[in-house]
Amino acid sequence: MKIISSYVREQRRYSKNELRSLFAYDEQGVEQFIKNLKAYGVLKTVNNNVEQLALSDLVDEDIQIADESAGNDEYLYVFTYVGVITYGSRIIKIYPKYLLSAVEPLEEMKQVMKVLERYSNSDEQIVNLFNGDGDNRSFNLLAIILYLLNDYHEYGVYNNSEDIVEVNGEGAILWEKTINDGFTIIRDNRPYYTELYTEKTIDDEMDYFKRLHECILTECSKQLHDSELEELFEMASVELSDESLEDFGDKEYILDRIQAELSLQFNTRRQILLKTMYTYVSQDRRVLEENEGISMFGTTAFHAVWEKICAEVFNNKLATPIGNLGLTKPLAVEFKKEKKLIEIIDLPEWKAADMDKPIFAKDTLIPDIIATGQSNDGDYFIILDAKYYNIQLEKGKVLRGNPGIGDVTKQYLYQLAYRNFIQKQSISIVKNCFIMPTEKNDVILKGTVRLAMLEALGLENIKIRQLPAHRVYEYYLTRKKMPIEELAL
């Protein structure tokens, strides 16, 4: 089977002819390709016009429900996904939309995949075992393969150990058995033992589940190699077994053995590993299928990934008790040290005409990121909003790819919500800023956005900064913080 592997850019507009060429399809094949990817929610359809061709972002009102058999020039197609999709013998590598000059960004995608792997291990869990819903539901084999290989590289092969007792061995001495069962010589009222019973733990090299795990790992590694994805995921080859799954019995027998082993194991890692092996064996386990099976590793919500990364690298204090902010001035009486920054923001009050007390709503304004600290000029309070946009803000060009009026007004209101706290604590430096990714190597001081009626209330106008995504990712992957000074606010 010949593998066709191509890069595409998230949210770029592709014609049907371009997709046919990129993935080597005939007319019928490309129509099925489009139909299936749309069913899984990773491809959208928009009208083919000059305005759409100029855009690099997608909003709901752009999307059309189109017939895949429409003419080649009638619609454009947009990938709303970042990551890797295997579709039969086709491999679709979808890179983020801010990589505007890229064609085959292997190094950039390697880093993006590491980011997605780390993010998928957090509470958000963007990588699922299954793709789609209902009739379009399919087993996400690629995610399982990557989990199994990553687990192996971190913890090694599944093993069942056995404790054995030796005489005069090198293990720990079993004093109770030595005293009760050994021969004792008494000299000068002191016991001497001619033989010591010792305990040693050995791994069972022929254990069924160890061999099964080795077989599955070898098979997974070969599939990743055959899919030309080893390099992208920077995954070393694993060759541990010459056996095939058929050597372990039929599918039902293997699953019954795993189920029985699960009932005996209480170690969390072993339980998770056994359950993953069970899932792998129980499902169709070939990544590359002639019948166009789909497997994915990535997300349709890369904006959420960008927001989470920025919150971490800029040390978001939103959920930090205000007593732990390290402010120069002691807390004003009205602020309790255990109260979190997010809890200072007022909740909407709802009150009927005949009510004595209002009802407080549960939802209120929630900023993305609050960064606090000290500088030579005093305490600072910086409100950041991570925006996953490709903004065009240049002299002589039309403004596009910019946050909307709702985003702008909310950013002003965040400062207004904290104004009392800022004033009472004598915080001297207050800044507001949108932060967006760029493929460039340096922070770009893109400009500002101003709303005169809110500026008149004494609120800070909003600065716009484009951050080099690869550097932000490096901070995230190494769990380091990006100096706030780099934003030049």
PDB file of N, CA and C in Angstrom, residues 192-265:
ATOM      1  N   TYR A 192      24.568 -17.597  67.009  1.00  0.00           N
ATOM      2  CA  TYR A 192      25.219 -17.500  65.705  1.00  0.00           C
ATOM      3  C   TYR A 192      24.475 -18.450  64.764  1.00  0.00           C
ATOM      4  N   TYR A 193      24.207 -17.952  63.516  1.00  0.00           N
ATOM      5  CA  TYR A 193      23.416 -18.740  62.570  1.00  0.00           C
ATOM      6  C   TYR A 193      24.312 -19.212  61.432  1.00  0.00           C
ATOM      7  N   THR A 194      24.320 -20.500  61.235  1.00  0.00           N
ATOM      8  CA  THR A 194      25.169 -21.058  60.175  1.00  0.00           C
ATOM      9  C   THR A 194      24.568 -20.818  58.800  1.00  0.00           C
ATOM     10  N   GLU A 195      23.251 -20.639  58.755  1.00  0.00           N
ATOM     11  CA  GLU A 195      22.562 -20.372  57.485  1.00  0.00           C
ATOM     12  C   GLU A 195      21.588 -19.211  57.673  1.00  0.00           C
ATOM     13  N   LEU A 196      21.575 -18.303  56.713  1.00  0.00           N
ATOM     14  CA  LEU A 196      20.649 -17.173  56.729  1.00  0.00           C
ATOM     15  C   LEU A 196      19.656 -17.317  55.581  1.00  0.00           C
ATOM     16  N   TYR A 197      18.363 -17.180  55.899  1.00  0.00           N
ATOM     17  CA  TYR A 197      17.343 -17.199  54.842  1.00  0.00           C
ATOM     18  C   TYR A 197      17.187 -15.784  54.287  1.00  0.00           C
ATOM     19  N   THR A 198      17.269 -15.664  52.988  1.00  0.00           N
ATOM     20  CA  THR A 198      17.161 -14.334  52.336  1.00  0.00           C
ATOM     21  C   THR A 198      16.055 -14.352  51.285  1.00  0.00           C
ATOM     22  N   GLU A 199      15.562 -13.157  50.982  1.00  0.00           N
ATOM     23  CA  GLU A 199      14.461 -13.022  50.014  1.00  0.00           C
ATOM     24  C   GLU A 199      14.948 -12.278  48.783  1.00  0.00           C
ATOM     25  N   LYS A 200      14.542 -12.765  47.639  1.00  0.00           N
ATOM     26  CA  LYS A 200      14.937 -12.126  46.373  1.00  0.00           C
ATOM     27  C   LYS A 200      13.726 -12.073  45.451  1.00  0.00           C
ATOM     28  N   THR A 201      13.591 -10.938  44.762  1.00  0.00           N
ATOM     29  CA  THR A 201      12.490 -10.766  43.809  1.00  0.00           C
ATOM     30  C   THR A 201      13.028 -10.949  42.397  1.00  0.00           C
ATOM     31  N   ILE A 202      12.402 -11.827  41.625  1.00  0.00           N
ATOM     32  CA  ILE A 202      12.834 -12.037  40.234  1.00  0.00           C
ATOM     33  C   ILE A 202      11.649 -11.794  39.298  1.00  0.00           C
ATOM     34  N   ASP A 203      11.972 -11.311  38.118  1.00  0.00           N
ATOM     35  CA  ASP A 203      10.942 -11.114  37.099  1.00  0.00           C
ATOM     36  C   ASP A 203      10.742 -12.403  36.314  1.00  0.00           C
ATOM     37  N   ASP A 204       9.483 -12.685  36.028  1.00  0.00           N
ATOM     38  CA  ASP A 204       9.145 -13.869  35.236  1.00  0.00           C
ATOM     39  C   ASP A 204       9.257 -13.499  33.758  1.00  0.00           C
ATOM     40  N   GLU A 205      10.394 -13.894  33.152  1.00  0.00           N
ATOM     41  CA  GLU A 205      10.670 -13.517  31.771  1.00  0.00           C
ATOM     42  C   GLU A 205       9.696 -14.139  30.781  1.00  0.00           C
ATOM     43  N   MET A 206       9.071 -15.256  31.147  1.00  0.00           N
ATOM     44  CA  MET A 206       8.144 -15.920  30.237  1.00  0.00           C
ATOM     45  C   MET A 206       6.692 -15.630  30.582  1.00  0.00           C
ATOM     46  N   ASP A 207       6.479 -14.638  31.440  1.00  0.00           N
ATOM     47  CA  ASP A 207       5.111 -14.273  31.819  1.00  0.00           C
ATOM     48  C   ASP A 207       4.277 -13.940  30.590  1.00  0.00           C
ATOM     49  N   TYR A 208       3.054 -14.419  30.543  1.00  0.00           N
ATOM     50  CA  TYR A 208       2.149 -14.225  29.395  1.00  0.00           C
ATOM     51  C   TYR A 208       1.961 -12.747  29.082  1.00  0.00           C
ATOM     52  N   PHE A 209       1.743 -11.944  30.104  1.00  0.00           N
ATOM     53  CA  PHE A 209       1.411 -10.541  29.876  1.00  0.00           C
ATOM     54  C   PHE A 209       2.644  -9.711  29.514  1.00  0.00           C
ATOM     55  N   LYS A 210       3.796 -10.103  30.010  1.00  0.00           N
ATOM     56  CA  LYS A 210       5.034  -9.456  29.586  1.00  0.00           C
ATOM     57  C   LYS A 210       5.257  -9.691  28.091  1.00  0.00           C
ATOM     58  N   ARG A 211       5.098 -10.953  27.669  1.00  0.00           N
ATOM     59  CA  ARG A 211       5.274 -11.284  26.245  1.00  0.00           C
ATOM     60  C   ARG A 211       4.214 -10.594  25.388  1.00  0.00           C
ATOM     61  N   LEU A 212       2.972 -10.557  25.886  1.00  0.00           N
ATOM     62  CA  LEU A 212       1.895  -9.895  25.149  1.00  0.00           C
ATOM     63  C   LEU A 212       2.189  -8.405  24.985  1.00  0.00           C
ATOM     64  N   HIS A 213       2.651  -7.778  26.057  1.00  0.00           N
ATOM     65  CA  HIS A 213       2.989  -6.350  26.002  1.00  0.00           C
ATOM     66  C   HIS A 213       4.111  -6.106  24.993  1.00  0.00           C
ATOM     67  N   GLU A 214       5.138  -6.941  25.014  1.00  0.00           N
ATOM     68  CA  GLU A 214       6.254  -6.798  24.065  1.00  0.00           C
ATOM     69  C   GLU A 214       5.768  -6.949  22.630  1.00  0.00           C
ATOM     70  N   CYS A 215       4.870  -7.897  22.399  1.00  0.00           N
ATOM     71  CA  CYS A 215       4.324  -8.110  21.058  1.00  0.00           C
ATOM     72  C   CYS A 215       3.534  -6.878  20.589  1.00  0.00           C
ATOM     73  N   ILE A 216       2.681  -6.346  21.466  1.00  0.00           N
ATOM     74  CA  ILE A 216       1.870  -5.179  21.116  1.00  0.00           C
ATOM     75  C   ILE A 216       2.756  -3.966  20.847  1.00  0.00           C
ATOM     76  N   LEU A 217       3.775  -3.759  21.691  1.00  0.00           N
ATOM     77  CA  LEU A 217       4.682  -2.621  21.495  1.00  0.00           C
ATOM     78  C   LEU A 217       5.413  -2.709  20.159  1.00  0.00           C
ATOM     79  N   THR A 218       5.883  -3.910  19.824  1.00  0.00           N
ATOM     80  CA  THR A 218       6.581  -4.097  18.551  1.00  0.00           C
ATOM     81  C   THR A 218       5.649  -3.808  17.380  1.00  0.00           C
ATOM     82  N   GLU A 219       4.413  -4.285  17.483  1.00  0.00           N
ATOM     83  CA  GLU A 219       3.427  -4.047  16.433  1.00  0.00           C
ATOM     84  C   GLU A 219       3.092  -2.560  16.311  1.00  0.00           C
ATOM     85  N   CYS A 220       2.944  -1.884  17.457  1.00  0.00           N
ATOM     86  CA  CYS A 220       2.652  -0.434  17.456  1.00  0.00           C
ATOM     87  C   CYS A 220       3.786   0.351  16.807  1.00  0.00           C
ATOM     88  N   SER A 221       5.007   0.001  17.173  1.00  0.00           N
ATOM     89  CA  SER A 221       6.164   0.710  16.631  1.00  0.00           C
ATOM     90  C   SER A 221       6.254   0.530  15.115  1.00  0.00           C
ATOM     91  N   LYS A 222       5.972  -0.681  14.644  1.00  0.00           N
ATOM     92  CA  LYS A 222       6.012  -0.936  13.201  1.00  0.00           C
ATOM     93  C   LYS A 222       4.941  -0.120  12.476  1.00  0.00           C
ATOM     94  N   GLN A 223       3.770  -0.001  13.081  1.00  0.00           N
ATOM     95  CA  GLN A 223       2.701   0.779  12.448  1.00  0.00           C
ATOM     96  C   GLN A 223       3.070   2.255  12.373  1.00  0.00           C
ATOM     97  N   LEU A 224       3.702   2.761  13.431  1.00  0.00           N
ATOM     98  CA  LEU A 224       4.125   4.161  13.426  1.00  0.00           C
ATOM     99  C   LEU A 224       5.187   4.382  12.352  1.00  0.00           C
ATOM    100  N   HIS A 225       6.083   3.399  12.209  1.00  0.00           N
ATOM    101  CA  HIS A 225       7.117   3.486  11.174  1.00  0.00           C
ATOM    102  C   HIS A 225       6.493   3.433   9.784  1.00  0.00           C
ATOM    103  N   ASP A 226       5.582   2.474   9.563  1.00  0.00           N
ATOM    104  CA  ASP A 226       4.934   2.338   8.264  1.00  0.00           C
ATOM    105  C   ASP A 226       4.100   3.574   7.908  1.00  0.00           C
ATOM    106  N   SER A 227       3.606   4.268   8.929  1.00  0.00           N
ATOM    107  CA  SER A 227       2.799   5.468   8.704  1.00  0.00           C
ATOM    108  C   SER A 227       3.643   6.719   8.499  1.00  0.00           C
ATOM    109  N   GLU A 228       4.982   6.564   8.540  1.00  0.00           N
ATOM    110  CA  GLU A 228       5.914   7.686   8.372  1.00  0.00           C
ATOM    111  C   GLU A 228       5.717   8.744   9.456  1.00  0.00           C
ATOM    112  N   LEU A 229       5.389   8.290  10.662  1.00  0.00           N
ATOM    113  CA  LEU A 229       5.132   9.226  11.754  1.00  0.00           C
ATOM    114  C   LEU A 229       6.176   9.127  12.868  1.00  0.00           C
ATOM    115  N   GLU A 230       7.107   8.198  12.750  1.00  0.00           N
ATOM    116  CA  GLU A 230       8.151   8.054  13.773  1.00  0.00           C
ATOM    117  C   GLU A 230       8.926   9.346  13.962  1.00  0.00           C
ATOM    118  N   GLU A 231       9.309   9.961  12.864  1.00  0.00           N
ATOM    119  CA  GLU A 231      10.117  11.171  12.948  1.00  0.00           C
ATOM    120  C   GLU A 231       9.316  12.327  13.529  1.00  0.00           C
ATOM    121  N   LEU A 232       8.062  12.457  13.104  1.00  0.00           N
ATOM    122  CA  LEU A 232       7.241  13.562  13.578  1.00  0.00           C
ATOM    123  C   LEU A 232       7.047  13.490  15.094  1.00  0.00           C
ATOM    124  N   PHE A 233       6.805  12.284  15.609  1.00  0.00           N
ATOM    125  CA  PHE A 233       6.596  12.128  17.046  1.00  0.00           C
ATOM    126  C   PHE A 233       7.907  11.873  17.785  1.00  0.00           C
ATOM    127  N   GLU A 234       9.021  11.830  17.050  1.00  0.00           N
ATOM    128  CA  GLU A 234      10.345  11.582  17.623  1.00  0.00           C
ATOM    129  C   GLU A 234      10.306  10.359  18.551  1.00  0.00           C
ATOM    130  N   MET A 235       9.781   9.284  18.005  1.00  0.00           N
ATOM    131  CA  MET A 235       9.593   8.051  18.770  1.00  0.00           C
ATOM    132  C   MET A 235      10.604   7.002  18.304  1.00  0.00           C
ATOM    133  N   ALA A 236      11.432   6.526  19.216  1.00  0.00           N
ATOM    134  CA  ALA A 236      12.421   5.508  18.866  1.00  0.00           C
ATOM    135  C   ALA A 236      11.730   4.189  18.542  1.00  0.00           C
ATOM    136  N   SER A 237      12.302   3.445  17.578  1.00  0.00           N
ATOM    137  CA  SER A 237      11.742   2.147  17.194  1.00  0.00           C
ATOM    138  C   SER A 237      11.831   1.165  18.353  1.00  0.00           C
ATOM    139  N   VAL A 238      10.837   0.286  18.431  1.00  0.00           N
ATOM    140  CA  VAL A 238      10.798  -0.734  19.484  1.00  0.00           C
ATOM    141  C   VAL A 238      10.653  -2.093  18.818  1.00  0.00           C
ATOM    142  N   GLU A 239      11.657  -2.962  19.005  1.00  0.00           N
ATOM    143  CA  GLU A 239      11.618  -4.319  18.474  1.00  0.00           C
ATOM    144  C   GLU A 239      11.934  -5.269  19.619  1.00  0.00           C
ATOM    145  N   LEU A 240      10.872  -5.775  20.253  1.00  0.00           N
ATOM    146  CA  LEU A 240      11.033  -6.598  21.451  1.00  0.00           C
ATOM    147  C   LEU A 240      10.575  -8.032  21.252  1.00  0.00           C
ATOM    148  N   SER A 241       9.843  -8.298  20.173  1.00  0.00           N
ATOM    149  CA  SER A 241       9.218  -9.622  20.043  1.00  0.00           C
ATOM    150  C   SER A 241       9.148 -10.063  18.594  1.00  0.00           C
ATOM    151  N   ASP A 242       9.277 -11.380  18.388  1.00  0.00           N
ATOM    152  CA  ASP A 242       9.071 -11.987  17.074  1.00  0.00           C
ATOM    153  C   ASP A 242       7.692 -12.637  16.992  1.00  0.00           C
ATOM    154  N   GLU A 243       6.935 -12.563  18.085  1.00  0.00           N
ATOM    155  CA  GLU A 243       5.624 -13.194  18.119  1.00  0.00           C
ATOM    156  C   GLU A 243       4.571 -12.275  17.504  1.00  0.00           C
ATOM    157  N   SER A 244       3.470 -12.877  17.084  1.00  0.00           N
ATOM    158  CA  SER A 244       2.301 -12.123  16.634  1.00  0.00           C
ATOM    159  C   SER A 244       1.178 -12.346  17.633  1.00  0.00           C
ATOM    160  N   LEU A 245       0.162 -11.507  17.593  1.00  0.00           N
ATOM    161  CA  LEU A 245      -0.934 -11.641  18.548  1.00  0.00           C
ATOM    162  C   LEU A 245      -1.628 -12.992  18.423  1.00  0.00           C
ATOM    163  N   GLU A 246      -1.620 -13.573  17.224  1.00  0.00           N
ATOM    164  CA  GLU A 246      -2.260 -14.871  17.029  1.00  0.00           C
ATOM    165  C   GLU A 246      -1.584 -15.960  17.870  1.00  0.00           C
ATOM    166  N   ASP A 247      -0.301 -15.754  18.211  1.00  0.00           N
ATOM    167  CA  ASP A 247       0.411 -16.742  19.027  1.00  0.00           C
ATOM    168  C   ASP A 247      -0.114 -16.796  20.462  1.00  0.00           C
ATOM    169  N   PHE A 248      -0.886 -15.804  20.868  1.00  0.00           N
ATOM    170  CA  PHE A 248      -1.382 -15.734  22.243  1.00  0.00           C
ATOM    171  C   PHE A 248      -2.817 -16.256  22.363  1.00  0.00           C
ATOM    172  N   GLY A 249      -3.373 -16.744  21.269  1.00  0.00           N
ATOM    173  CA  GLY A 249      -4.741 -17.243  21.274  1.00  0.00           C
ATOM    174  C   GLY A 249      -5.647 -16.338  20.462  1.00  0.00           C
ATOM    175  N   ASP A 250      -6.910 -16.710  20.330  1.00  0.00           N
ATOM    176  CA  ASP A 250      -7.826 -15.843  19.587  1.00  0.00           C
ATOM    177  C   ASP A 250      -8.183 -14.621  20.429  1.00  0.00           C
ATOM    178  N   LYS A 251      -8.864 -13.659  19.800  1.00  0.00           N
ATOM    179  CA  LYS A 251      -9.145 -12.379  20.457  1.00  0.00           C
ATOM    180  C   LYS A 251      -9.866 -12.564  21.790  1.00  0.00           C
ATOM    181  N   GLU A 252     -10.901 -13.397  21.819  1.00  0.00           N
ATOM    182  CA  GLU A 252     -11.689 -13.562  23.038  1.00  0.00           C
ATOM    183  C   GLU A 252     -10.855 -14.180  24.162  1.00  0.00           C
ATOM    184  N   TYR A 253      -9.972 -15.112  23.806  1.00  0.00           N
ATOM    185  CA  TYR A 253      -9.112 -15.736  24.821  1.00  0.00           C
ATOM    186  C   TYR A 253      -8.165 -14.701  25.434  1.00  0.00           C
ATOM    187  N   ILE A 254      -7.546 -13.876  24.566  1.00  0.00           N
ATOM    188  CA  ILE A 254      -6.619 -12.843  25.056  1.00  0.00           C
ATOM    189  C   ILE A 254      -7.348 -11.863  25.971  1.00  0.00           C
ATOM    190  N   LEU A 255      -8.543 -11.448  25.556  1.00  0.00           N
ATOM    191  CA  LEU A 255      -9.303 -10.485  26.352  1.00  0.00           C
ATOM    192  C   LEU A 255      -9.709 -11.081  27.696  1.00  0.00           C
ATOM    193  N   ASP A 256     -10.064 -12.355  27.711  1.00  0.00           N
ATOM    194  CA  ASP A 256     -10.420 -13.019  28.972  1.00  0.00           C
ATOM    195  C   ASP A 256      -9.215 -13.083  29.906  1.00  0.00           C
ATOM    196  N   ARG A 257      -8.037 -13.369  29.350  1.00  0.00           N
ATOM    197  CA  ARG A 257      -6.816 -13.421  30.174  1.00  0.00           C
ATOM    198  C   ARG A 257      -6.499 -12.052  30.761  1.00  0.00           C
ATOM    199  N   ILE A 258      -6.640 -11.004  29.948  1.00  0.00           N
ATOM    200  CA  ILE A 258      -6.376  -9.644  30.448  1.00  0.00           C
ATOM    201  C   ILE A 258      -7.367  -9.283  31.555  1.00  0.00           C
ATOM    202  N   GLN A 259      -8.645  -9.638  31.341  1.00  0.00           N
ATOM    203  CA  GLN A 259      -9.675  -9.347  32.330  1.00  0.00           C
ATOM    204  C   GLN A 259      -9.363 -10.053  33.656  1.00  0.00           C
ATOM    205  N   ALA A 260      -8.911 -11.284  33.578  1.00  0.00           N
ATOM    206  CA  ALA A 260      -8.558 -12.034  34.790  1.00  0.00           C
ATOM    207  C   ALA A 260      -7.362 -11.406  35.492  1.00  0.00           C
ATOM    208  N   GLU A 261      -6.379 -10.986  34.728  1.00  0.00           N
ATOM    209  CA  GLU A 261      -5.191 -10.334  35.306  1.00  0.00           C
ATOM    210  C   GLU A 261      -5.567  -9.017  35.975  1.00  0.00           C
ATOM    211  N   LEU A 262      -6.501  -8.282  35.368  1.00  0.00           N
ATOM    212  CA  LEU A 262      -6.952  -7.017  35.946  1.00  0.00           C
ATOM    213  C   LEU A 262      -7.515  -7.215  37.347  1.00  0.00           C
ATOM    214  N   SER A 263      -8.204  -8.317  37.557  1.00  0.00           N
ATOM    215  CA  SER A 263      -8.821  -8.571  38.861  1.00  0.00           C
ATOM    216  C   SER A 263      -7.777  -8.882  39.934  1.00  0.00           C
ATOM    217  N   LEU A 264      -6.552  -9.187  39.510  1.00  0.00           N
ATOM    218  CA  LEU A 264      -5.487  -9.529  40.462  1.00  0.00           C
ATOM    219  C   LEU A 264      -4.542  -8.366  40.729  1.00  0.00           C
ATOM    220  N   GLN A 265      -4.578  -7.347  39.856  1.00  0.00           N
ATOM    221  CA  GLN A 265      -3.627  -6.255  39.954  1.00  0.00           C
ATOM    222  C   GLN A 265      -4.239  -5.042  40.656  1.00  0.00           C
TER     223      GLN A 265
END
